[in-house]
Each structure stands twice: as C-alpha cells, then as structure tokens.
PDB file of C-alpha atoms in Angstrom:
ATOM      1  CA  MET P  23      37.092 -57.879   6.762  1.00  0.00           C
ATOM      2  CA  ASN P  24      40.023 -57.250   8.965  1.00  0.00           C
ATOM      3  CA  GLU P  25      39.997 -59.466  12.197  1.00  0.00           C
ATOM      4  CA  ARG P  26      38.321 -56.408  14.405  1.00  0.00           C
ATOM      5  CA  GLN P  27      35.953 -55.777  12.140  1.00  0.00           C
ATOM      6  CA  LYS P  28      35.088 -59.737  12.320  1.00  0.00           C
ATOM      7  CA  ARG P  29      34.621 -58.854  15.303  1.00  0.00           C
ATOM      8  CA  TRP P  30      31.862 -56.404  15.717  1.00  0.00           C
ATOM      9  CA  LEU P  31      29.913 -58.897  13.193  1.00  0.00           C
ATOM     10  CA  LEU P  32      30.098 -61.280  15.770  1.00  0.00           C
ATOM     11  CA  VAL P  33      28.414 -59.286  18.162  1.00  0.00           C
ATOM     12  CA  ALA P  34      25.250 -57.788  16.153  1.00  0.00           C
ATOM     13  CA  VAL P  35      25.100 -61.519  15.170  1.00  0.00           C
ATOM     14  CA  ALA P  36      24.874 -63.316  18.851  1.00  0.00           C
ATOM     15  CA  ALA P  37      22.911 -60.243  19.941  1.00  0.00           C
ATOM     16  CA  ALA P  38      20.495 -60.471  17.527  1.00  0.00           C
ATOM     17  CA  VAL P  39      20.677 -65.089  17.688  1.00  0.00           C
ATOM     18  CA  LEU P  40      19.843 -64.112  21.102  1.00  0.00           C
ATOM     19  CA  VAL P  41      17.325 -61.478  20.956  1.00  0.00           C
ATOM     20  CA  ILE P  42      15.453 -64.019  18.771  1.00  0.00           C
ATOM     21  CA  VAL P  43      16.432 -67.412  20.826  1.00  0.00           C
ATOM     22  CA  GLU P  44      14.813 -66.282  23.850  1.00  0.00           C
ATOM     23  CA  ALA P  45      11.531 -64.040  22.438  1.00  0.00           C
ATOM     24  CA  ARG P  46       8.537 -64.565  24.141  1.00  0.00           C
ATOM     25  CA  PRO P  47       5.219 -63.590  22.969  1.00  0.00           C
ATOM     26  CA  ALA P  48       3.922 -60.190  25.002  1.00  0.00           C
ATOM     27  CA  TYR P  49       2.719 -56.793  24.721  1.00  0.00           C
ATOM     28  CA  ALA P  50       2.668 -55.992  20.823  1.00  0.00           C
ATOM     29  CA  MET P  51       5.341 -53.290  19.705  1.00  0.00           C
ATOM     30  CA  HIS P  52       4.366 -49.757  19.182  1.00  0.00           C
ATOM     31  CA  ILE P  53       0.746 -50.946  18.095  1.00  0.00           C
ATOM     32  CA  MET P  54      -0.635 -54.152  17.480  1.00  0.00           C
ATOM     33  CA  GLU P  55      -1.856 -56.415  14.728  1.00  0.00           C
ATOM     34  CA  GLY P  56      -5.852 -55.257  13.988  1.00  0.00           C
ATOM     35  CA  PHE P  57      -5.294 -52.456  16.657  1.00  0.00           C
ATOM     36  CA  LEU P  58      -5.899 -49.231  13.780  1.00  0.00           C
ATOM     37  CA  PRO P  59      -9.074 -49.125  12.052  1.00  0.00           C
ATOM     38  CA  PRO P  60      -8.231 -49.782   8.040  1.00  0.00           C
ATOM     39  CA  LEU P  61      -8.382 -46.415   6.345  1.00  0.00           C
ATOM     40  CA  TRP P  62      -5.944 -45.639   9.629  1.00  0.00           C
ATOM     41  CA  ALA P  63      -3.403 -48.940   9.003  1.00  0.00           C
ATOM     42  CA  ALA P  64      -3.932 -47.501   5.019  1.00  0.00           C
ATOM     43  CA  PHE P  65      -3.458 -44.108   5.539  1.00  0.00           C
ATOM     44  CA  TRP P  66       0.355 -44.260   6.985  1.00  0.00           C
ATOM     45  CA  PHE P  67       1.021 -46.990   4.827  1.00  0.00           C
ATOM     46  CA  ILE P  68       0.384 -44.403   1.924  1.00  0.00           C
ATOM     47  CA  VAL P  69       2.377 -41.184   3.934  1.00  0.00           C
ATOM     48  CA  THR P  70       5.500 -43.939   4.564  1.00  0.00           C
ATOM     49  CA  LEU P  71       5.456 -45.115   1.250  1.00  0.00           C
ATOM     50  CA  PRO P  72       7.706 -41.938   0.056  1.00  0.00           C
ATOM     51  CA  PHE P  73      10.452 -42.280   2.873  1.00  0.00           C
ATOM     52  CA  TRP P  74      11.090 -46.183   1.696  1.00  0.00           C
ATOM     53  CA  VAL P  75      11.591 -45.145  -2.104  1.00  0.00           C
ATOM     54  CA  LEU P  76      14.371 -43.010  -1.252  1.00  0.00           C
ATOM     55  CA  GLY P  77      15.648 -44.652   1.679  1.00  0.00           C
ATOM     56  CA  LEU P  78      15.674 -47.492  -1.058  1.00  0.00           C
ATOM     57  CA  ARG P  79      17.868 -45.713  -3.405  1.00  0.00           C
ATOM     58  CA  GLN P  80      19.947 -44.322  -1.501  1.00  0.00           C
ATOM     59  CA  ILE P  81      20.911 -47.662   0.589  1.00  0.00           C
ATOM     60  CA  ASN P  82      21.508 -48.940  -3.155  1.00  0.00           C
ATOM     61  CA  ARG P  83      23.830 -45.804  -3.830  1.00  0.00           C
ATOM     62  CA  LEU P  84      25.646 -46.235  -1.477  1.00  0.00           C
ATOM     63  CA  ILE P  85      26.379 -50.132  -1.382  1.00  0.00           C
ATOM     64  CA  VAL P  86      27.900 -48.961  -5.481  1.00  0.00           C
ATOM     65  CA  GLU P  87      29.997 -45.918  -4.508  1.00  0.00           C
ATOM     66  CA  LYS P  88      30.526 -47.209  -0.700  1.00  0.00           C
ATOM     67  CA  PRO P  89      31.007 -50.497   0.124  1.00  0.00           C
ATOM     68  CA  GLU P  90      33.370 -50.637   2.509  1.00  0.00           C
ATOM     69  CA  THR P  91      30.211 -49.428   4.790  1.00  0.00           C
ATOM     70  CA  ARG P  92      28.046 -52.602   3.981  1.00  0.00           C
ATOM     71  CA  LEU P  93      29.385 -54.309   7.542  1.00  0.00           C
ATOM     72  CA  LEU P  94      28.133 -50.385   9.235  1.00  0.00           C
ATOM     73  CA  LEU P  95      25.119 -50.813   8.079  1.00  0.00           C
ATOM     74  CA  GLY P  96      24.442 -54.178   8.944  1.00  0.00           C
ATOM     75  CA  LEU P  97      25.631 -52.863  12.122  1.00  0.00           C
ATOM     76  CA  ALA P  98      23.142 -50.217  12.157  1.00  0.00           C
ATOM     77  CA  GLY P  99      19.787 -52.501  11.800  1.00  0.00           C
ATOM     78  CA  ALA P 100      21.301 -54.879  14.259  1.00  0.00           C
ATOM     79  CA  PHE P 101      21.388 -51.943  16.604  1.00  0.00           C
ATOM     80  CA  THR P 102      17.596 -51.611  16.062  1.00  0.00           C
ATOM     81  CA  PHE P 103      16.575 -55.076  15.947  1.00  0.00           C
ATOM     82  CA  VAL P 104      17.951 -55.440  18.975  1.00  0.00           C
ATOM     83  CA  LEU P 105      16.944 -53.034  21.313  1.00  0.00           C
ATOM     84  CA  SER P 106      13.532 -52.749  19.827  1.00  0.00           C
ATOM     85  CA  ALA P 107      13.133 -55.992  21.186  1.00  0.00           C
ATOM     86  CA  LEU P 108      13.148 -55.051  24.514  1.00  0.00           C
ATOM     87  CA  LYS P 109       9.641 -54.004  25.530  1.00  0.00           C
ATOM     88  CA  ILE P 110       8.285 -53.090  28.600  1.00  0.00           C
ATOM     89  CA  PRO P 111       4.137 -53.054  28.067  1.00  0.00           C
ATOM     90  CA  SER P 112       2.735 -49.646  28.067  1.00  0.00           C
ATOM     91  CA  VAL P 113      -0.497 -48.286  27.155  1.00  0.00           C
ATOM     92  CA  THR P 114      -3.088 -51.313  25.869  1.00  0.00           C
ATOM     93  CA  GLY P 115      -1.850 -52.680  22.763  1.00  0.00           C
ATOM     94  CA  SER P 116       1.442 -51.319  22.764  1.00  0.00           C
ATOM     95  CA  SER P 117       4.805 -50.842  24.787  1.00  0.00           C
ATOM     96  CA  SER P 118       7.685 -48.980  25.280  1.00  0.00           C
ATOM     97  CA  HIS P 119      10.872 -50.116  24.481  1.00  0.00           C
ATOM     98  CA  PRO P 120      14.076 -48.378  23.006  1.00  0.00           C
ATOM     99  CA  THR P 121      14.569 -47.808  19.195  1.00  0.00           C
ATOM    100  CA  GLY P 122      17.962 -48.070  18.464  1.00  0.00           C
ATOM    101  CA  THR P 123      17.204 -45.361  15.374  1.00  0.00           C
ATOM    102  CA  GLY P 124      20.085 -42.734  16.499  1.00  0.00           C
ATOM    103  CA  LEU P 125      23.059 -44.757  15.577  1.00  0.00           C
ATOM    104  CA  GLY P 126      21.558 -45.628  11.699  1.00  0.00           C
ATOM    105  CA  THR P 127      20.256 -41.611  11.444  1.00  0.00           C
ATOM    106  CA  ILE P 128      23.768 -40.928  12.256  1.00  0.00           C
ATOM    107  CA  LEU P 129      25.978 -43.018  10.513  1.00  0.00           C
ATOM    108  CA  PHE P 130      23.318 -42.843   6.697  1.00  0.00           C
ATOM    109  CA  GLY P 131      20.661 -40.314   7.610  1.00  0.00           C
ATOM    110  CA  PRO P 132      16.866 -40.297   8.260  1.00  0.00           C
ATOM    111  CA  MET P 133      16.478 -42.160   4.297  1.00  0.00           C
ATOM    112  CA  VAL P 134      18.392 -45.073   4.761  1.00  0.00           C
ATOM    113  CA  MET P 135      16.662 -46.086   8.464  1.00  0.00           C
ATOM    114  CA  SER P 136      14.092 -45.360   7.153  1.00  0.00           C
ATOM    115  CA  VAL P 137      14.596 -48.559   4.909  1.00  0.00           C
ATOM    116  CA  LEU P 138      16.102 -50.441   8.098  1.00  0.00           C
ATOM    117  CA  GLY P 139      13.911 -49.201  10.897  1.00  0.00           C
ATOM    118  CA  THR P 140      10.553 -51.189   8.771  1.00  0.00           C
ATOM    119  CA  ILE P 141      12.758 -54.233   7.681  1.00  0.00           C
ATOM    120  CA  VAL P 142      13.876 -54.153  11.882  1.00  0.00           C
ATOM    121  CA  LEU P 143       9.860 -53.980  12.099  1.00  0.00           C
ATOM    122  CA  LEU P 144       9.136 -56.822   9.953  1.00  0.00           C
ATOM    123  CA  PHE P 145      11.310 -59.068  10.723  1.00  0.00           C
ATOM    124  CA  GLN P 146      10.114 -58.409  14.535  1.00  0.00           C
ATOM    125  CA  ALA P 147       6.375 -59.044  13.695  1.00  0.00           C
ATOM    126  CA  LEU P 148       7.009 -62.020  11.502  1.00  0.00           C
ATOM    127  CA  LEU P 149       9.657 -63.929  13.912  1.00  0.00           C
ATOM    128  CA  LEU P 150       8.307 -62.877  17.182  1.00  0.00           C
ATOM    129  CA  ALA P 151       4.443 -61.541  16.714  1.00  0.00           C
ATOM    130  CA  HIS P 152       6.045 -57.789  18.057  1.00  0.00           C
ATOM    131  CA  GLY P 153       3.649 -55.798  16.219  1.00  0.00           C
ATOM    132  CA  GLY P 154       1.771 -56.577  12.896  1.00  0.00           C
ATOM    133  CA  LEU P 155       1.497 -56.367   9.020  1.00  0.00           C
ATOM    134  CA  THR P 156      -1.887 -54.022   8.916  1.00  0.00           C
ATOM    135  CA  THR P 157       0.025 -51.340  11.465  1.00  0.00           C
ATOM    136  CA  LEU P 158       3.705 -51.731   9.949  1.00  0.00           C
ATOM    137  CA  GLY P 159       2.441 -48.435   7.842  1.00  0.00           C
ATOM    138  CA  ALA P 160       2.234 -46.663  11.213  1.00  0.00           C
ATOM    139  CA  ASN P 161       4.632 -48.164  13.360  1.00  0.00           C
ATOM    140  CA  ALA P 162       7.934 -47.633  10.482  1.00  0.00           C
ATOM    141  CA  PHE P 163       6.419 -44.140  10.380  1.00  0.00           C
ATOM    142  CA  SER P 164       6.520 -42.996  14.101  1.00  0.00           C
ATOM    143  CA  MET P 165       9.747 -45.495  15.006  1.00  0.00           C
ATOM    144  CA  ALA P 166      12.126 -45.379  11.147  1.00  0.00           C
ATOM    145  CA  VAL P 167      10.280 -42.220   9.791  1.00  0.00           C
ATOM    146  CA  ALA P 168       9.954 -39.665  12.208  1.00  0.00           C
ATOM    147  CA  GLY P 169      12.251 -40.602  15.160  1.00  0.00           C
ATOM    148  CA  PRO P 170      15.381 -40.404  12.875  1.00  0.00           C
ATOM    149  CA  LEU P 171      14.347 -36.999  11.447  1.00  0.00           C
ATOM    150  CA  VAL P 172      14.146 -35.634  14.677  1.00  0.00           C
ATOM    151  CA  ALA P 173      17.836 -37.046  14.992  1.00  0.00           C
ATOM    152  CA  TRP P 174      19.157 -35.562  11.221  1.00  0.00           C
ATOM    153  CA  ALA P 175      17.874 -32.631  12.509  1.00  0.00           C
ATOM    154  CA  ILE P 176      19.726 -32.638  16.125  1.00  0.00           C
ATOM    155  CA  TRP P 177      22.995 -34.573  14.504  1.00  0.00           C
ATOM    156  CA  LYS P 178      22.786 -31.261  12.156  1.00  0.00           C
ATOM    157  CA  GLY P 179      21.971 -28.331  13.990  1.00  0.00           C
ATOM    158  CA  LEU P 180      24.585 -29.300  16.449  1.00  0.00           C
ATOM    159  CA  GLN P 181      26.974 -30.987  14.977  1.00  0.00           C
ATOM    160  CA  ASP P 182      29.548 -27.795  15.139  1.00  0.00           C
ATOM    161  CA  ARG P 183      28.441 -26.076  18.139  1.00  0.00           C
ATOM    162  CA  ALA P 184      27.955 -29.130  20.792  1.00  0.00           C
ATOM    163  CA  PRO P 185      30.600 -31.432  22.264  1.00  0.00           C
ATOM    164  CA  LEU P 186      30.061 -34.118  20.055  1.00  0.00           C
ATOM    165  CA  TRP P 187      29.443 -37.302  22.520  1.00  0.00           C
ATOM    166  CA  LEU P 188      26.301 -34.474  24.106  1.00  0.00           C
ATOM    167  CA  THR P 189      25.515 -33.847  20.333  1.00  0.00           C
ATOM    168  CA  VAL P 190      24.902 -38.121  20.229  1.00  0.00           C
ATOM    169  CA  PHE P 191      23.144 -38.362  23.078  1.00  0.00           C
ATOM    170  CA  LEU P 192      20.941 -35.664  22.488  1.00  0.00           C
ATOM    171  CA  ALA P 193      20.022 -37.070  18.569  1.00  0.00           C
ATOM    172  CA  ALA P 194      19.411 -40.752  20.424  1.00  0.00           C
ATOM    173  CA  ALA P 195      17.423 -39.902  22.900  1.00  0.00           C
ATOM    174  CA  LEU P 196      14.789 -37.778  21.431  1.00  0.00           C
ATOM    175  CA  ALA P 197      14.647 -39.992  18.377  1.00  0.00           C
ATOM    176  CA  ASN P 198      12.966 -42.145  20.767  1.00  0.00           C
ATOM    177  CA  LEU P 199      10.694 -39.574  22.761  1.00  0.00           C
ATOM    178  CA  SER P 200       9.093 -38.396  19.088  1.00  0.00           C
ATOM    179  CA  THR P 201       8.957 -41.932  18.237  1.00  0.00           C
ATOM    180  CA  TYR P 202       6.078 -41.802  20.935  1.00  0.00           C
ATOM    181  CA  VAL P 203       5.134 -39.157  20.495  1.00  0.00           C
ATOM    182  CA  VAL P 204       4.297 -39.479  17.351  1.00  0.00           C
ATOM    183  CA  THR P 205       2.662 -42.894  18.834  1.00  0.00           C
ATOM    184  CA  SER P 206       1.036 -40.883  20.893  1.00  0.00           C
ATOM    185  CA  ALA P 207      -0.892 -38.916  17.925  1.00  0.00           C
ATOM    186  CA  GLN P 208      -1.785 -41.921  15.850  1.00  0.00           C
ATOM    187  CA  LEU P 209      -3.778 -43.615  18.444  1.00  0.00           C
ATOM    188  CA  ALA P 210      -5.210 -40.351  19.228  1.00  0.00           C
ATOM    189  CA  LEU P 211      -6.016 -39.672  15.829  1.00  0.00           C
ATOM    190  CA  ALA P 212      -7.731 -43.273  15.326  1.00  0.00           C
ATOM    191  CA  TYR P 213      -8.736 -43.465  18.946  1.00  0.00           C
ATOM    192  CA  PRO P 214     -10.007 -39.782  19.774  1.00  0.00           C
ATOM    193  CA  ASP P 215     -10.865 -39.481  23.638  1.00  0.00           C
ATOM    194  CA  ALA P 216     -15.748 -38.860  24.312  1.00  0.00           C
ATOM    195  CA  SER P 217     -15.442 -35.307  25.526  1.00  0.00           C
ATOM    196  CA  GLY P 218     -11.897 -34.463  25.491  1.00  0.00           C
ATOM    197  CA  GLY P 219     -11.014 -35.246  21.597  1.00  0.00           C
ATOM    198  CA  PHE P 220      -7.779 -35.840  20.055  1.00  0.00           C
ATOM    199  CA  MET P 221      -6.133 -33.351  22.243  1.00  0.00           C
ATOM    200  CA  GLY P 222      -7.678 -35.577  25.525  1.00  0.00           C
ATOM    201  CA  SER P 223      -6.918 -38.361  23.895  1.00  0.00           C
ATOM    202  CA  PHE P 224      -3.049 -37.549  23.113  1.00  0.00           C
ATOM    203  CA  VAL P 225      -2.348 -36.585  26.957  1.00  0.00           C
ATOM    204  CA  LYS P 226      -4.153 -39.767  27.876  1.00  0.00           C
ATOM    205  CA  PHE P 227      -1.136 -41.875  25.700  1.00  0.00           C
ATOM    206  CA  GLY P 228       1.509 -39.817  26.357  1.00  0.00           C
ATOM    207  CA  THR P 229       1.329 -39.377  30.171  1.00  0.00           C
ATOM    208  CA  ILE P 230       1.571 -43.264  30.520  1.00  0.00           C
ATOM    209  CA  PHE P 231       3.969 -43.740  28.096  1.00  0.00           C
ATOM    210  CA  ALA P 232       6.067 -41.515  29.294  1.00  0.00           C
ATOM    211  CA  VAL P 233       6.522 -43.252  32.620  1.00  0.00           C
ATOM    212  CA  THR P 234       8.519 -45.568  31.028  1.00  0.00           C
ATOM    213  CA  GLN P 235       9.772 -43.746  27.565  1.00  0.00           C
ATOM    214  CA  VAL P 236      11.441 -40.932  29.545  1.00  0.00           C
ATOM    215  CA  PRO P 237      14.026 -43.320  31.578  1.00  0.00           C
ATOM    216  CA  LEU P 238      14.223 -45.600  28.422  1.00  0.00           C
ATOM    217  CA  ALA P 239      15.568 -42.850  26.249  1.00  0.00           C
ATOM    218  CA  ILE P 240      18.413 -40.944  28.581  1.00  0.00           C
ATOM    219  CA  SER P 241      19.429 -44.871  29.043  1.00  0.00           C
ATOM    220  CA  GLU P 242      19.646 -45.144  24.974  1.00  0.00           C
ATOM    221  CA  GLY P 243      20.912 -41.818  24.621  1.00  0.00           C
ATOM    222  CA  ILE P 244      23.976 -42.880  26.813  1.00  0.00           C
ATOM    223  CA  LEU P 245      23.912 -46.632  25.031  1.00  0.00           C
ATOM    224  CA  THR P 246      24.477 -45.328  21.310  1.00  0.00           C
ATOM    225  CA  VAL P 247      27.013 -42.689  23.122  1.00  0.00           C
ATOM    226  CA  LEU P 248      29.319 -46.010  24.241  1.00  0.00           C
ATOM    227  CA  ILE P 249      28.755 -47.647  21.103  1.00  0.00           C
ATOM    228  CA  PHE P 250      29.413 -44.332  18.695  1.00  0.00           C
ATOM    229  CA  ASN P 251      32.751 -43.818  20.748  1.00  0.00           C
ATOM    230  CA  ALA P 252      33.632 -47.963  20.349  1.00  0.00           C
ATOM    231  CA  LEU P 253      33.244 -47.083  16.373  1.00  0.00           C
ATOM    232  CA  HIS P 254      35.496 -43.656  16.691  1.00  0.00           C
ATOM    233  CA  SER P 255      37.509 -45.757  17.980  1.00  0.00           C
ATOM    234  CA  ASN P 256      37.777 -49.148  15.434  1.00  0.00           C
ATOM    235  CA  ALA P 257      36.242 -47.500  12.862  1.00  0.00           C
ATOM    236  CA  GLU P 258      37.064 -43.946  12.053  1.00  0.00           C
ATOM    237  CA  ALA P 259      38.210 -44.281   8.071  1.00  0.00           C
ATOM    238  CA  GLU P 260      34.455 -45.843   7.480  1.00  0.00           C
ATOM    239  CA  LEU P 261      32.708 -43.199   9.837  1.00  0.00           C
ATOM    240  CA  ARG P 262      34.855 -40.097   7.835  1.00  0.00           C
ATOM    241  CA  THR P 263      33.848 -42.037   4.601  1.00  0.00           C
ATOM    242  CA  LEU P 264      30.644 -41.221   5.262  1.00  0.00           C
ATOM    243  CA  GLY P 265      31.785 -37.824   6.541  1.00  0.00           C
ATOM    244  CA  VAL P 266      30.079 -39.129   9.785  1.00  0.00           C
ATOM    245  CA  LEU P 267      33.607 -37.671  11.451  1.00  0.00           C
ATOM    246  CA  LYS P 268      35.043 -34.279  10.241  1.00  0.00           C
ATOM    247  CA  GLY P 269      38.729 -32.845   9.606  1.00  0.00           C
ATOM    248  CA  ALA P 270      41.830 -34.854   8.532  1.00  0.00           C
TER     249      ALA P 270
END
C-alpha cells in the first residue's frame, strides 16, 4: 500500500468514525424497526437472499483474483456508510438521505454492492439505531439491490455513448431516486390506501419522498462525480484492473 492509498484509507476511516461519534437517535433509515407486517418483512428477506449469495461469491472471487482492489472495496463501503447516515426526516417511520451505492456499483457491479449495502444497513441498525433488523431485507432490497441494478444499467448503457462524468452522475443520482421509488412501493404494498389502494398509497409516499429526495439525488450525483474523478487521478491502475476504465 503506497502513501496515496494510505491517505485514502485514513480519510474513509475518519469519516466513518465521525458519523458514529456524532450520530444521535433519530428517524429510522428507510423503514424503521417493526414498521412492516411480519409477512412483508419475511417476503423481502426471501427476495433479497439470492442477491446476497451471488454477491458473496463475487466478493470472494474478487479478493482471490484481484487482491489489490481490496482498498477500493473498503472505500466503496465507507462511502455508502457515510452518505446513507446523513438523514432528513420524511414519511412517518422513514427518512430521506443519500444512498452512496452508485460509486460501488460502478466499481464492482450490483451483486457486490448488494452485500456492501446490506453490511452498511446492518451496522447502522446495530450501531446507530437507524433502520432495523426485521426490516433489513426490505431496506436492503431498495437500497442495496434495486438502486445498484438501476445504476449498473445506466453505467453499462451510457458508458460509451455519453461523457464519463455525465454517466457517473446519472448512475448515482438515479440509483438514489430508484431506491425511494421502491421504498414507496414497499410501504404502499404493506399499507394500501383505504380508497385508492396500492396506487393511492404509492403516490402519497412517493410525493412526500420527492420533496427531499430529488435535491439529495442531484447532490449525490455531483459528489460521486468528484470522488470518481479523484479515483481516476489517484487509482487509475486499480480502475483499469476492475475494467471500469477502458483503453490503454
């Protein structure tokens, strides 16, 4: 590990420690502990489980075949942890915040990010009282599965068709927004509106989320571009090893 890499690791660790030290009990991340009916909580665990299995296999293969990328793996997890801990109260029992999953998805793909994102959610539930264990499956599906899948589709679809900075921005911003679209759907499925049913509840939840989430998504997109540019300048070899950057 060279001096530049050590500085990156120090920044990531310091930021994570700062969040832990300064955290205060507040609104739950996405969906709070006990907020979902047991059947829906179990359903989202079952739906998310295959992504965890595939993600763990990819991480194991990555560490064995490309051990030099472990620092970037840690950075992606720390970036997600720090950003997703910055919360703005939103719908009752929930909150709006950046997700930080776009960067890790660009670097490692959506399956790896499903595991990193779930670890982040688990740590925050246990250490910061954000989110919960019963709702971990639902929160993981929205933030660590659905968001990264959208980011990956955008990254792969636009990588050779748009400027790199724009592709990174859209991948991060739309991963953020899609997370809350899925969260709104999860809440609407569990608590349909008395008169409008699923769609009525979905619109209500989505509208409230949009007030805070749209500007947050734009901000996250800009920040992710800045971090990606810094990685491009300081860890270009590792990015090429991962296949993120093409060409000689």
